[in-house]
Coordinates of C-alpha atoms in Angstrom, one line a residue:
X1 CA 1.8 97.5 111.2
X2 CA 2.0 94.0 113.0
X3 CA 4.3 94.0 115.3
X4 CA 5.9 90.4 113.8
X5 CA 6.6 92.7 110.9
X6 CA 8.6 95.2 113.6
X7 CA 10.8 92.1 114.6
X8 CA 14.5 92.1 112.7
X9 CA 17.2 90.0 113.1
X10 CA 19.6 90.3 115.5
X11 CA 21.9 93.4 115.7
X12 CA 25.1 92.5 114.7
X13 CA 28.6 94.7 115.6
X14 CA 30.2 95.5 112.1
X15 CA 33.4 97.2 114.2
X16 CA 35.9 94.7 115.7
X17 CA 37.0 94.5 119.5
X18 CA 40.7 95.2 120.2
X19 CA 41.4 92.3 122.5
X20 CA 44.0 90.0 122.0
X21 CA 43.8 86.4 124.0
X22 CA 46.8 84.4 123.9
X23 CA 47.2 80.5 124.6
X24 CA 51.2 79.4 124.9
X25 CA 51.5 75.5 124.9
X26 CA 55.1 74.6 125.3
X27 CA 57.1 71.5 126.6
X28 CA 56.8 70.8 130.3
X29 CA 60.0 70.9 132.2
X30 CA 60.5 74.2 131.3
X31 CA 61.8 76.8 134.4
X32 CA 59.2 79.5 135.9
X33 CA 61.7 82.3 134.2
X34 CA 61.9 80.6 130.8
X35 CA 58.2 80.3 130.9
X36 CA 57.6 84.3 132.1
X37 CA 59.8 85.5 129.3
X38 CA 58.0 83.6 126.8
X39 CA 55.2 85.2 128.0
X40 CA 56.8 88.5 128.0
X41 CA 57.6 88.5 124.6
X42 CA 54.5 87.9 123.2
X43 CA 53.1 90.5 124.8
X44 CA 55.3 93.0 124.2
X45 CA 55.4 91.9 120.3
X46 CA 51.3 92.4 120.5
X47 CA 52.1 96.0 122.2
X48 CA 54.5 97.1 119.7
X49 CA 52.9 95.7 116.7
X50 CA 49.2 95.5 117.0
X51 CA 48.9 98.5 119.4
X52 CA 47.5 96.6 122.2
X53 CA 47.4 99.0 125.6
X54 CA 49.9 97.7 128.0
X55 CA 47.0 96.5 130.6
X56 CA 45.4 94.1 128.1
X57 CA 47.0 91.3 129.6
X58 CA 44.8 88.2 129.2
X59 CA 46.9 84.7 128.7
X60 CA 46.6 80.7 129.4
X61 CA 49.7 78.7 129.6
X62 CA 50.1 74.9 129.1
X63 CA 52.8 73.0 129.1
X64 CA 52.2 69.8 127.9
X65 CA 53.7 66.2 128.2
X66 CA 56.1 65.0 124.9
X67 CA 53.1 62.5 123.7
X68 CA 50.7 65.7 124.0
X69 CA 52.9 67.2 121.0
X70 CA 52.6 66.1 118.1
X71 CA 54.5 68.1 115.0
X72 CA 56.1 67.7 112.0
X73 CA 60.0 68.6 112.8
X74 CA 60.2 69.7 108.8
X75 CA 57.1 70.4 106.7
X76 CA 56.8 74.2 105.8
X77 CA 59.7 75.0 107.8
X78 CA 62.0 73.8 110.4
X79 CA 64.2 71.6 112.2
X80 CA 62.0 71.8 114.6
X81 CA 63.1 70.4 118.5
X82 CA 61.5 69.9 121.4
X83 CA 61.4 73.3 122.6
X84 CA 58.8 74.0 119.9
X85 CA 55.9 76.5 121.5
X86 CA 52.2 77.3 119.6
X87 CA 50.9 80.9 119.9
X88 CA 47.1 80.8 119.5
X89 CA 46.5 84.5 119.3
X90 CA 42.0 85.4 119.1
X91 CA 41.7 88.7 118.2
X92 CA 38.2 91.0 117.1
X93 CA 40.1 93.0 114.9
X94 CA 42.0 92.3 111.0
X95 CA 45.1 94.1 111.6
X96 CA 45.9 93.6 108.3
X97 CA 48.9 91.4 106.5
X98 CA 51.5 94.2 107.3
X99 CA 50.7 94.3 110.6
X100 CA 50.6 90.5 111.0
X101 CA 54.0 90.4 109.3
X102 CA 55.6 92.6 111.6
X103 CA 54.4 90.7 115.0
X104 CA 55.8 87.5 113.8
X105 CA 58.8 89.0 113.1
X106 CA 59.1 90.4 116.1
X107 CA 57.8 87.9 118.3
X108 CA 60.6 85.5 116.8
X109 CA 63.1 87.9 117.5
X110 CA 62.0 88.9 121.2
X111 CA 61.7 85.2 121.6
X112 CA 65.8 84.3 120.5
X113 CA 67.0 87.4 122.6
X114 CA 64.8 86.5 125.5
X115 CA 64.6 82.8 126.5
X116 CA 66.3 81.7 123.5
X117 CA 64.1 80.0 121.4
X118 CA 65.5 79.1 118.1
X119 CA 63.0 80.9 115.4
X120 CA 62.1 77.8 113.8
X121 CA 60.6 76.4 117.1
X122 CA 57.7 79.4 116.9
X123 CA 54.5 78.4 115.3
X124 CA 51.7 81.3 115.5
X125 CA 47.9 81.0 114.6
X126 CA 45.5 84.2 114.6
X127 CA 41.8 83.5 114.3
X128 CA 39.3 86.6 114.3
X129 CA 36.2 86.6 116.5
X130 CA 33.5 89.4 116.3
X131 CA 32.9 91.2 119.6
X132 CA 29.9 89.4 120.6
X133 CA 31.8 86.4 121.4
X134 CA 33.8 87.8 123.7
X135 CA 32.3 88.7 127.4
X136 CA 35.4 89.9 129.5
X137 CA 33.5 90.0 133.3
X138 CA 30.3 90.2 134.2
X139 CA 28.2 88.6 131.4
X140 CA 28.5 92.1 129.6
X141 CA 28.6 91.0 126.1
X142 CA 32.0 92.5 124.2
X143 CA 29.7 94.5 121.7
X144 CA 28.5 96.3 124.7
X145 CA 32.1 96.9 125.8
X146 CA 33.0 98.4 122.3
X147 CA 30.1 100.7 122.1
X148 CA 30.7 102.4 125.8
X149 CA 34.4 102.6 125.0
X150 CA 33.5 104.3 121.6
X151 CA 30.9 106.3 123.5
X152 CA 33.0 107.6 126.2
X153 CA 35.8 108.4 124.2
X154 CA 33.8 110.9 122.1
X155 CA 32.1 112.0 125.0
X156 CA 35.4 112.6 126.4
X157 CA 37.0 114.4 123.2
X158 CA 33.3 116.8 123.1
X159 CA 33.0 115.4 119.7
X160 CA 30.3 116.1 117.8
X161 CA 29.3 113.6 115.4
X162 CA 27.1 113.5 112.2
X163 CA 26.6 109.7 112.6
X164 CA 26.7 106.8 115.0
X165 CA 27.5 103.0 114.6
X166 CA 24.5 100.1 114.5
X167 CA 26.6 98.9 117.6
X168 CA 26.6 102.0 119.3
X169 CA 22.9 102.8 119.2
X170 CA 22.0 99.1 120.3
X171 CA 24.1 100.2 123.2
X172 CA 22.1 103.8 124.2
X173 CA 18.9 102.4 123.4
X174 CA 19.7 99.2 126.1
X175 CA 20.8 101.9 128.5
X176 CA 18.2 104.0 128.1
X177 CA 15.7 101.4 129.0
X178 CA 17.7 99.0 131.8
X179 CA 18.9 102.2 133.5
X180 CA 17.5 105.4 132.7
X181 CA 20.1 106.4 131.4
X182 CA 19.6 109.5 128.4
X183 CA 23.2 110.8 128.1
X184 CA 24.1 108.3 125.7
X185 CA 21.4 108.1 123.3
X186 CA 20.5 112.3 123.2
X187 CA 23.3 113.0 120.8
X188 CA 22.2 110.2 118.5
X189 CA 18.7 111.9 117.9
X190 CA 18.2 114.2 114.6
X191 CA 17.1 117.8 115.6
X192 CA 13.6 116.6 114.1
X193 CA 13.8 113.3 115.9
X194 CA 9.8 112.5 116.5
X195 CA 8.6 110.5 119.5
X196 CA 4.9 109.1 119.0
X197 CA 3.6 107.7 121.9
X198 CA -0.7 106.4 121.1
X199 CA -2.9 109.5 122.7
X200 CA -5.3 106.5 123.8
X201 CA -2.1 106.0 126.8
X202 CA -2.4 109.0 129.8
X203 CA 1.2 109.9 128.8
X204 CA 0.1 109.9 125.1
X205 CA 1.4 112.3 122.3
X206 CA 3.9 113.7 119.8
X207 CA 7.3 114.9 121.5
X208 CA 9.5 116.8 118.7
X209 CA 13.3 117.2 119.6
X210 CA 15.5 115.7 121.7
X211 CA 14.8 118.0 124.4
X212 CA 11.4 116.4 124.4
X213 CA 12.7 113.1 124.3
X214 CA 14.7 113.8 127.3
X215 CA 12.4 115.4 128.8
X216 CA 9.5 112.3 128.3
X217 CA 12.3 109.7 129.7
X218 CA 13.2 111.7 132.7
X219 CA 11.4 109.3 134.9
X220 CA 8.8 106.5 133.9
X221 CA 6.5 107.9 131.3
X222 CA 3.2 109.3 133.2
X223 CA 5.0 109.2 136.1
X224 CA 3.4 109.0 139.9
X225 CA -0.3 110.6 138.6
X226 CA -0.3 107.3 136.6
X227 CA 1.8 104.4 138.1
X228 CA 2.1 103.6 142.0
X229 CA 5.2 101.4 140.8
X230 CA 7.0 100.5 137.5
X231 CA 9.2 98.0 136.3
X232 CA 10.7 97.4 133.0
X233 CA 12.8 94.6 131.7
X234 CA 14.7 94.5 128.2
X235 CA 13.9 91.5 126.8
X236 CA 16.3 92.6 123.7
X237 CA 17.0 94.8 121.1
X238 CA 16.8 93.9 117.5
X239 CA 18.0 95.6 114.6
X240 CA 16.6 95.8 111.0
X241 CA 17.9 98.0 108.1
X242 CA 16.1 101.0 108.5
X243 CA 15.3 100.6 112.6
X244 CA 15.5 98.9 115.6
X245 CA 13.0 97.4 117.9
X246 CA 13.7 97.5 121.7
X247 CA 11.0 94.5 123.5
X248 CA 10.0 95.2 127.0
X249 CA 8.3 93.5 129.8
X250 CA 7.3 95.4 132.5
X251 CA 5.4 95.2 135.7
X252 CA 3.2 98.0 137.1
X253 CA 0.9 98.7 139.9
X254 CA -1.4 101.6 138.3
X255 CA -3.1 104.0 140.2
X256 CA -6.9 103.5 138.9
X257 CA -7.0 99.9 139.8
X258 CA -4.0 99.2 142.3
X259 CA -3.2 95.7 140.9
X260 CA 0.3 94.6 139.8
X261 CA 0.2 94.1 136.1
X262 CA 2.6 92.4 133.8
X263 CA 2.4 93.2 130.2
X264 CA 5.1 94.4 126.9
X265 CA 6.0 97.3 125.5
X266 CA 8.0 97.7 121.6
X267 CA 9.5 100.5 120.6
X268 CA 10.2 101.3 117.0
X269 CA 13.4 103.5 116.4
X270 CA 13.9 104.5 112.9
X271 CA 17.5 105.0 111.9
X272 CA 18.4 107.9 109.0
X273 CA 22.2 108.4 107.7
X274 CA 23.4 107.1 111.3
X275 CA 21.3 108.5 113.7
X276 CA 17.9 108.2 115.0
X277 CA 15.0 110.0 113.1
X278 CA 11.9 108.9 115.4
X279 CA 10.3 106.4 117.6
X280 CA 6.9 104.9 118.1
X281 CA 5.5 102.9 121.7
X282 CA 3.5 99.7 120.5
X283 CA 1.8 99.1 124.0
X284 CA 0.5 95.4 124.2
X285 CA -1.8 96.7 126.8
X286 CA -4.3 93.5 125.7
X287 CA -1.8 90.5 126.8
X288 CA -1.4 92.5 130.3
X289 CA -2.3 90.0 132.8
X290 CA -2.6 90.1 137.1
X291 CA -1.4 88.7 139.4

C-alpha cells in the first residue's frame, strides 16, 4: 500500500466539550456590585440548568458607551431601556431546547431578584463550537482535553469498556508516541490486537496481544543494542474510517554507523467495533538523511 493511500482526513471529535464561555456587554456607568451580580446570575443559571461544575468560570465583561448599543427598544419583544445587557453564551455541547428553555428562564429571573434587571432588558445568544476550537491553557487543543477527561474518569470508575471514541484513541495514540505513555491506549487494544513491525528492521516482527504491545513500547523499539539516541516527533495523527495513521519524524544516532539521522516513521492503526484491531510501522528508512 502507498503510503498517500494511508493518509485520511483529519480526525474530527464527534462528542461535544462542556465549557460554557460567556461575554456580558452592558451599559457603562453601571456600579462594581451591579456588574458582579450580573455576573453571578449567569453563572449560577448555567450551574443549575446546564450542569456546568461550579469552577468553570470563564467570562469577559464590556460595558459599552450609549452610541456602542444599538437595539431595537420593541421588535420581538420589549420596551426595552437602557439597562439592556447581551449574553453571548459558546458552548461545545447541544443541551437541547428543554434545557435551553429552562436557563433563560432562569437567568431572567436570577437577574430581576438580583440587580434588578427588568426581563425584557435580557437578550441571550448560544452558538455551539466543537471542541477543537477551544484550547483552554497551554495550546492543548480542547479535543485533547475531552478525551483525558473521558479517559480518566473511566480509569477512575475501573470501567471496562467494549468500545472507545474516535476522539479518545487520537488521544492514546498521541500519548503513546509524545510521551511513552501505554496506560491509555492498552485497554483500547482487542485481545487479538496484531502489531507488524517489517522483519527487514533489528526490532522486526509479529507482537500478538496487548501484553506484547506493551511490552514492544516499553522503551524505543530495539532499544540501546540498536540506537545510541532516539527522538521522535508527532507530526499528527489522522483518522480514516477504518484506521488511523500516526506521522513521525524522528532523529537517531544508531549504533552501526554513529551518525545522527533524521528520517519518518507511519503507523497504521486499524480500528474494529471501537477499538484497535492491529498496527503496522511503514519505516521511510530511504528519505533518512545526516546531518
Amino acid at each position: 500500500m502507498d503510503l498517500k493511500d494511508l493518509l485520511g482526513s483529519p480526525e474530527s471529535v464527534k462528542r461535544g466539550l462542556p465549557m460554557p464561555f460567556v461575554e456580558i456587554s452592558l451599559a457603562r456607568g453601571k456600579s462594581a456590585g451591579y456588574v458582579e451580580e450580573v455576573s453571578r446570575a449567569v453563572h449560577d443559571a448555567l450551574v443549575a440548568e446546564l450542569n456546568m461544575k461550579p469552577d468553570d468560570n470563564f467570562q469577559l465583561i464590556r460595558q459599552c458607551d450609549p452610541n456602542e448599543m444599538v437595539f431595537s427598544r420593541s421588535f420581538r419583544g420589549g420596551p426595552r431601556t437602557g439597562n439592556w445587557i447581551v449574553f453571548r453564551i459558546t458552548d461545545g455541547v447541544d443541551r437541547g431546547d428543554r434545557a435551553k428553555r429552562r436557563l433563560y428562564k432562569t437567568l431572567v429571573r436570577l437577574l430581576h431578584e438580583g440587580p434588578g434587571v427588568d426581563p425584557a432588558d435580557v437578550f441571550v445568544m448560544i452558538t455551539l463550537t466543537p471542541p477543537e476550537n477551544f484550547s483552554f491553557a497551554d495550546g492543548v487543543i480542547g479535543s485533547d482535553v475531552l478525551a483525558a477527561e473521558a479517559l480518566e474518569a473511566a480509569r477512575d470508575e475501573s470501567a471496562v469498556r467494549s468500545a472507545y471514541t474516535r476522539a479518545e484513541m487520537a488521544y492514546a495514540l498521541t500519548e503513546l508516541f509524545a510521551h511513552h505513555d501505554r496506560d491509555l491506549i492498552l485497554p483500547m487494544l482487542r485481545d487479538d490486537f496484531v502489531l507488524d513491525v517489517p522483519a527487514s528492521l533489528p526490532y522486526g516482527g509479529e507482537f500478538v496481544g496487548p501484553e506484547a504491545f506493551g511490552n514492544f513500547f516499553a522503551g524505543v523499539p530495539g532499544g540501546s543494542e540498536v540506537w545510541e539516541s532516539f527522538e521522535s516527533r508527532v507530526d499528527q495523527v489522522l483518522g480514516g474510517d477504518d484506521h488511523f495513521t500516526v506521522q513521525l519524524t524522528n532523529r537517531a544516532v544508531p549504533k552501526a554507523t554513529g551518525k545522527m539521522r533524521v528520517f519518518h516513521n507511519l503507523w497504521l492503526f486499524e480500528i474494529a467495533a471501537g477499538r484497535l484491531a492491529g498496527a503496522r510501522l511503514y519505516a521511510d528508512t530511504a528519505a533518512a538523511t545526516t546531518d
